Amino acid sequence: DMVGSVFVFPQESRSSYVQVKAKLQQPLNNFTVCLRSFTDLTRRCSLFSYATKNQSNAILLLKSRPSLYEFHIGGEFLLFRVPQSLGQSEHVCASWESSTGIARFWFNGKPWPRKGLQRGYTVGVPASILLGQNQDGSGGHFNARESFVGEISSVYMWDTGISTSGVTAAMYDNPREPPLFGWRNFPYKLVGEGYVKP
């Protein structure tokens, strides 16, 4: 159980990340990813990267600057503008459904306007899922200038959509629906210089 702990990425690197050791059995036609991050970086940094053999950006959640998030699916992406909140952690959730292509985004529990991309796409398996680096190829090819520096916690992924009340529950580490993986039972391997701290 990781509740009350955070992953700390202390410095820019090409070799430090957290590998999520979950084995996803089924391709995804719907999914939701939630996590909390705390950083004072002003450059691009990768939070959550899901890569398959054929698509390095099958799912990618990254922060391009302090007031802008990118949500990638199958190599295409949407931008979500958010208020700058320096000195505070930020909780984000992103969900997507293949049947309509509708993507949803929540910032600190509040829903943003829905947008759409990649209708009819399927997110493949097997996947390499990493926190803190952007994979340009499954499991590797990192760029230090996109590495994350700071703290990441409360990471969850579901193979379904989620409601705003479900987002709030995940923010407080009390998810309603059982996730594919989540912070209360998180399967991970630290690679390079990363730490688990209270």
mmCIF file of C-alpha atoms in Angstrom:
data_model
loop_
_atom_site.group_PDB
_atom_site.id
_atom_site.type_symbol
_atom_site.label_atom_id
_atom_site.label_comp_id
_atom_site.label_asym_id
_atom_site.label_seq_id
_atom_site.Cartn_x
_atom_site.Cartn_y
_atom_site.Cartn_z
ATOM 1 C CA ASP A 1 0.000 0.000 0.000
ATOM 2 C CA MET A 2 1.570 3.278 -1.212
ATOM 3 C CA VAL A 3 -0.960 5.654 0.365
ATOM 4 C CA GLY A 4 0.942 8.355 2.246
ATOM 5 C CA SER A 5 4.036 7.869 0.045
ATOM 6 C CA VAL A 6 5.327 9.591 -3.088
ATOM 7 C CA PHE A 7 7.844 8.760 -5.788
ATOM 8 C CA VAL A 8 10.598 11.388 -5.772
ATOM 9 C CA PHE A 9 12.546 12.082 -8.983
ATOM 10 C CA PRO A 10 15.359 14.295 -7.662
ATOM 11 C CA GLN A 11 17.000 15.453 -10.890
ATOM 12 C CA GLU A 12 16.820 15.605 -14.672
ATOM 13 C CA SER A 13 17.960 12.320 -16.160
ATOM 14 C CA ARG A 14 17.800 9.982 -19.134
ATOM 15 C CA SER A 15 17.804 6.875 -16.988
ATOM 16 C CA SER A 16 15.482 7.324 -13.974
ATOM 17 C CA TYR A 17 11.851 6.257 -14.033
ATOM 18 C CA VAL A 18 9.244 4.077 -12.362
ATOM 19 C CA GLN A 19 8.158 1.015 -14.304
ATOM 20 C CA VAL A 20 4.561 -0.044 -13.635
ATOM 21 C CA LYS A 21 4.654 -3.831 -13.432
ATOM 22 C CA ALA A 22 0.958 -4.401 -14.205
ATOM 23 C CA LYS A 23 0.231 -6.910 -16.998
ATOM 24 C CA LEU A 24 -2.738 -5.700 -19.006
ATOM 25 C CA GLN A 25 -4.465 -8.612 -20.725
ATOM 26 C CA GLN A 26 -6.981 -6.841 -22.973
ATOM 27 C CA PRO A 27 -6.665 -3.984 -25.471
ATOM 28 C CA LEU A 28 -8.358 -0.808 -24.216
ATOM 29 C CA ASN A 29 -11.393 0.797 -25.861
ATOM 30 C CA ASN A 30 -11.974 2.940 -22.774
ATOM 31 C CA PHE A 31 -9.625 4.037 -20.018
ATOM 32 C CA THR A 32 -9.001 6.571 -17.287
ATOM 33 C CA VAL A 33 -5.648 7.592 -15.789
ATOM 34 C CA CYS A 34 -5.356 9.691 -12.606
ATOM 35 C CA LEU A 35 -2.280 10.915 -10.747
ATOM 36 C CA ARG A 36 -0.958 13.674 -8.534
ATOM 37 C CA SER A 37 2.267 15.529 -9.349
ATOM 38 C CA PHE A 38 4.312 18.242 -7.673
ATOM 39 C CA THR A 39 7.013 20.039 -9.636
ATOM 40 C CA ASP A 40 8.410 23.505 -10.283
ATOM 41 C CA LEU A 41 9.636 22.642 -13.795
ATOM 42 C CA THR A 42 8.650 25.118 -16.494
ATOM 43 C CA ARG A 43 9.726 22.880 -19.427
ATOM 44 C CA ARG A 44 7.943 19.834 -20.878
ATOM 45 C CA CYS A 45 7.897 16.841 -18.563
ATOM 46 C CA SER A 46 6.357 13.408 -18.944
ATOM 47 C CA LEU A 47 4.071 12.103 -16.196
ATOM 48 C CA PHE A 48 2.570 8.882 -17.571
ATOM 49 C CA SER A 49 3.750 7.025 -20.691
ATOM 50 C CA TYR A 50 2.067 3.894 -22.118
ATOM 51 C CA ALA A 51 3.904 2.492 -25.136
ATOM 52 C CA THR A 52 3.337 -0.564 -27.310
ATOM 53 C CA LYS A 53 5.592 -2.094 -29.972
ATOM 54 C CA ASN A 54 3.745 -0.210 -32.716
ATOM 55 C CA GLN A 55 2.938 3.068 -30.939
ATOM 56 C CA SER A 56 5.289 4.803 -28.495
ATOM 57 C CA ASN A 57 2.581 7.363 -27.587
ATOM 58 C CA ALA A 58 -0.382 4.985 -27.244
ATOM 59 C CA ILE A 59 -1.238 6.936 -24.070
ATOM 60 C CA LEU A 60 0.856 9.857 -22.880
ATOM 61 C CA LEU A 61 0.090 12.443 -20.253
ATOM 62 C CA LEU A 62 2.607 15.241 -20.049
ATOM 63 C CA LYS A 63 2.843 18.762 -18.815
ATOM 64 C CA SER A 64 4.181 21.065 -21.544
ATOM 65 C CA ARG A 65 4.453 24.084 -19.272
ATOM 66 C CA PRO A 66 3.055 25.200 -15.899
ATOM 67 C CA SER A 67 -0.395 25.988 -17.335
ATOM 68 C CA LEU A 68 -0.730 23.383 -20.106
ATOM 69 C CA TYR A 69 -1.221 19.612 -20.239
ATOM 70 C CA GLU A 70 -0.980 17.347 -23.314
ATOM 71 C CA PHE A 71 -3.088 14.185 -23.511
ATOM 72 C CA HIS A 72 -1.915 11.842 -26.296
ATOM 73 C CA ILE A 73 -3.772 8.831 -27.682
ATOM 74 C CA GLY A 74 -2.333 6.785 -30.523
ATOM 75 C CA GLY A 75 0.106 9.506 -31.537
ATOM 76 C CA GLU A 76 -2.451 12.360 -31.684
ATOM 77 C CA PHE A 77 -2.974 14.788 -28.829
ATOM 78 C CA LEU A 78 -5.216 17.372 -27.201
ATOM 79 C CA LEU A 79 -4.196 20.387 -25.108
ATOM 80 C CA PHE A 80 -5.835 21.364 -21.826
ATOM 81 C CA ARG A 81 -5.089 24.822 -20.404
ATOM 82 C CA VAL A 82 -5.154 25.055 -16.610
ATOM 83 C CA PRO A 83 -4.508 27.765 -14.022
ATOM 84 C CA GLN A 84 -0.917 27.982 -12.846
ATOM 85 C CA SER A 85 -0.556 26.713 -9.299
ATOM 86 C CA LEU A 86 3.127 27.015 -8.389
ATOM 87 C CA GLY A 87 3.947 25.663 -4.964
ATOM 88 C CA GLN A 88 1.020 23.218 -4.935
ATOM 89 C CA SER A 89 0.596 19.665 -6.090
ATOM 90 C CA GLU A 90 -1.800 19.124 -9.004
ATOM 91 C CA HIS A 91 -4.207 16.226 -9.399
ATOM 92 C CA VAL A 92 -5.204 15.342 -12.961
ATOM 93 C CA CYS A 93 -7.383 12.654 -14.495
ATOM 94 C CA ALA A 94 -7.782 11.941 -18.197
ATOM 95 C CA SER A 95 -10.263 9.518 -19.733
ATOM 96 C CA TRP A 96 -11.161 8.472 -23.260
ATOM 97 C CA GLU A 97 -13.697 6.295 -25.050
ATOM 98 C CA SER A 98 -13.108 4.771 -28.462
ATOM 99 C CA SER A 99 -16.768 4.661 -29.593
ATOM 100 C CA THR A 100 -17.067 8.491 -29.684
ATOM 101 C CA GLY A 101 -13.415 9.565 -29.376
ATOM 102 C CA ILE A 102 -14.490 11.791 -26.473
ATOM 103 C CA ALA A 103 -11.702 12.671 -24.060
ATOM 104 C CA ARG A 104 -12.339 14.112 -20.613
ATOM 105 C CA PHE A 105 -9.908 15.940 -18.349
ATOM 106 C CA TRP A 106 -10.145 16.942 -14.712
ATOM 107 C CA PHE A 107 -7.826 19.356 -12.912
ATOM 108 C CA ASN A 108 -7.865 19.235 -9.093
ATOM 109 C CA GLY A 109 -11.239 17.504 -9.245
ATOM 110 C CA LYS A 110 -12.912 19.941 -11.661
ATOM 111 C CA PRO A 111 -14.027 18.781 -15.121
ATOM 112 C CA TRP A 112 -12.752 20.673 -18.177
ATOM 113 C CA PRO A 113 -14.736 20.899 -21.447
ATOM 114 C CA ARG A 114 -14.814 17.606 -23.332
ATOM 115 C CA LYS A 115 -12.892 17.265 -26.583
ATOM 116 C CA GLY A 116 -12.372 14.417 -29.021
ATOM 117 C CA LEU A 117 -9.733 12.512 -30.954
ATOM 118 C CA GLN A 118 -8.975 9.071 -32.418
ATOM 119 C CA ARG A 119 -12.543 7.775 -32.620
ATOM 120 C CA GLY A 120 -12.505 4.021 -33.251
ATOM 121 C CA TYR A 121 -8.877 3.598 -32.109
ATOM 122 C CA THR A 122 -7.882 0.734 -29.805
ATOM 123 C CA VAL A 123 -4.999 1.028 -27.321
ATOM 124 C CA GLY A 124 -2.958 -2.129 -27.740
ATOM 125 C CA VAL A 125 -1.265 -4.613 -25.423
ATOM 126 C CA PRO A 126 1.277 -5.673 -24.249
ATOM 127 C CA ALA A 127 2.403 -2.301 -22.967
ATOM 128 C CA SER A 128 5.392 -0.691 -21.314
ATOM 129 C CA ILE A 129 4.021 1.753 -18.712
ATOM 130 C CA LEU A 130 6.403 4.286 -17.165
ATOM 131 C CA LEU A 131 6.182 7.272 -14.844
ATOM 132 C CA GLY A 132 8.639 10.155 -15.223
ATOM 133 C CA GLN A 133 9.915 9.590 -18.779
ATOM 134 C CA ASN A 134 8.512 9.851 -22.291
ATOM 135 C CA GLN A 135 9.141 6.657 -24.279
ATOM 136 C CA ASP A 136 10.132 7.226 -27.900
ATOM 137 C CA GLY A 137 9.932 3.492 -28.485
ATOM 138 C CA SER A 138 8.621 0.826 -26.124
ATOM 139 C CA GLY A 139 10.623 0.849 -22.888
ATOM 140 C CA GLY A 140 13.338 3.325 -23.853
ATOM 141 C CA HIS A 141 14.832 6.117 -25.994
ATOM 142 C CA PHE A 142 14.434 8.834 -23.368
ATOM 143 C CA ASN A 143 15.132 12.548 -23.654
ATOM 144 C CA ALA A 144 16.430 14.111 -20.419
ATOM 145 C CA ARG A 145 14.707 17.382 -21.394
ATOM 146 C CA GLU A 146 11.337 15.614 -21.042
ATOM 147 C CA SER A 147 12.154 13.811 -17.804
ATOM 148 C CA PHE A 148 10.109 14.606 -14.733
ATOM 149 C CA VAL A 149 11.695 16.207 -11.651
ATOM 150 C CA GLY A 150 9.603 16.335 -8.489
ATOM 151 C CA GLU A 151 7.018 14.055 -6.865
ATOM 152 C CA ILE A 152 4.360 11.741 -8.313
ATOM 153 C CA SER A 153 1.723 9.891 -6.276
ATOM 154 C CA SER A 154 -1.837 8.539 -6.269
ATOM 155 C CA VAL A 155 -1.497 6.831 -9.664
ATOM 156 C CA TYR A 156 -4.549 4.903 -10.893
ATOM 157 C CA MET A 157 -5.690 3.371 -14.170
ATOM 158 C CA TRP A 158 -9.066 1.898 -15.097
ATOM 159 C CA ASP A 159 -10.334 0.223 -18.278
ATOM 160 C CA THR A 160 -13.540 2.285 -18.059
ATOM 161 C CA GLY A 161 -14.634 5.893 -18.007
ATOM 162 C CA ILE A 162 -15.089 7.634 -14.662
ATOM 163 C CA SER A 163 -17.467 10.204 -13.170
ATOM 164 C CA THR A 164 -16.483 13.463 -11.500
ATOM 165 C CA SER A 165 -17.398 11.928 -8.134
ATOM 166 C CA GLY A 166 -15.133 8.986 -9.026
ATOM 167 C CA VAL A 167 -12.320 11.455 -9.724
ATOM 168 C CA THR A 168 -12.855 13.027 -6.292
ATOM 169 C CA ALA A 169 -12.718 9.577 -4.671
ATOM 170 C CA ALA A 170 -9.422 8.824 -6.466
ATOM 171 C CA MET A 171 -7.999 12.190 -5.358
ATOM 172 C CA TYR A 172 -8.349 10.981 -1.779
ATOM 173 C CA ASP A 173 -7.078 7.448 -2.546
ATOM 174 C CA ASN A 174 -10.513 5.888 -2.017
ATOM 175 C CA PRO A 175 -11.351 4.720 -5.552
ATOM 176 C CA ARG A 176 -14.898 3.456 -5.996
ATOM 177 C CA GLU A 177 -14.255 1.054 -8.861
ATOM 178 C CA PRO A 178 -11.399 -1.459 -8.664
ATOM 179 C CA PRO A 179 -8.629 -0.134 -10.939
ATOM 180 C CA LEU A 180 -6.356 -2.121 -13.272
ATOM 181 C CA PHE A 181 -3.660 -0.843 -10.910
ATOM 182 C CA GLY A 182 -3.729 1.787 -8.209
ATOM 183 C CA TRP A 183 -1.952 3.387 -5.303
ATOM 184 C CA ARG A 184 -3.366 1.037 -2.673
ATOM 185 C CA ASN A 185 -1.726 -1.959 -4.358
ATOM 186 C CA PHE A 186 0.844 -0.531 -6.725
ATOM 187 C CA PRO A 187 3.079 -2.919 -8.724
ATOM 188 C CA TYR A 188 6.298 -1.071 -9.541
ATOM 189 C CA LYS A 189 10.045 -1.195 -10.077
ATOM 190 C CA LEU A 190 12.281 1.841 -9.529
ATOM 191 C CA VAL A 191 14.964 2.257 -12.197
ATOM 192 C CA GLY A 192 17.868 4.673 -11.874
ATOM 193 C CA GLU A 193 17.653 7.407 -9.293
ATOM 194 C CA GLY A 194 14.132 7.496 -7.934
ATOM 195 C CA TYR A 195 12.971 7.112 -4.349
ATOM 196 C CA VAL A 196 9.863 6.308 -2.351
ATOM 197 C CA LYS A 197 9.400 8.837 0.457
ATOM 198 C CA PRO A 198 6.614 9.623 2.924
#
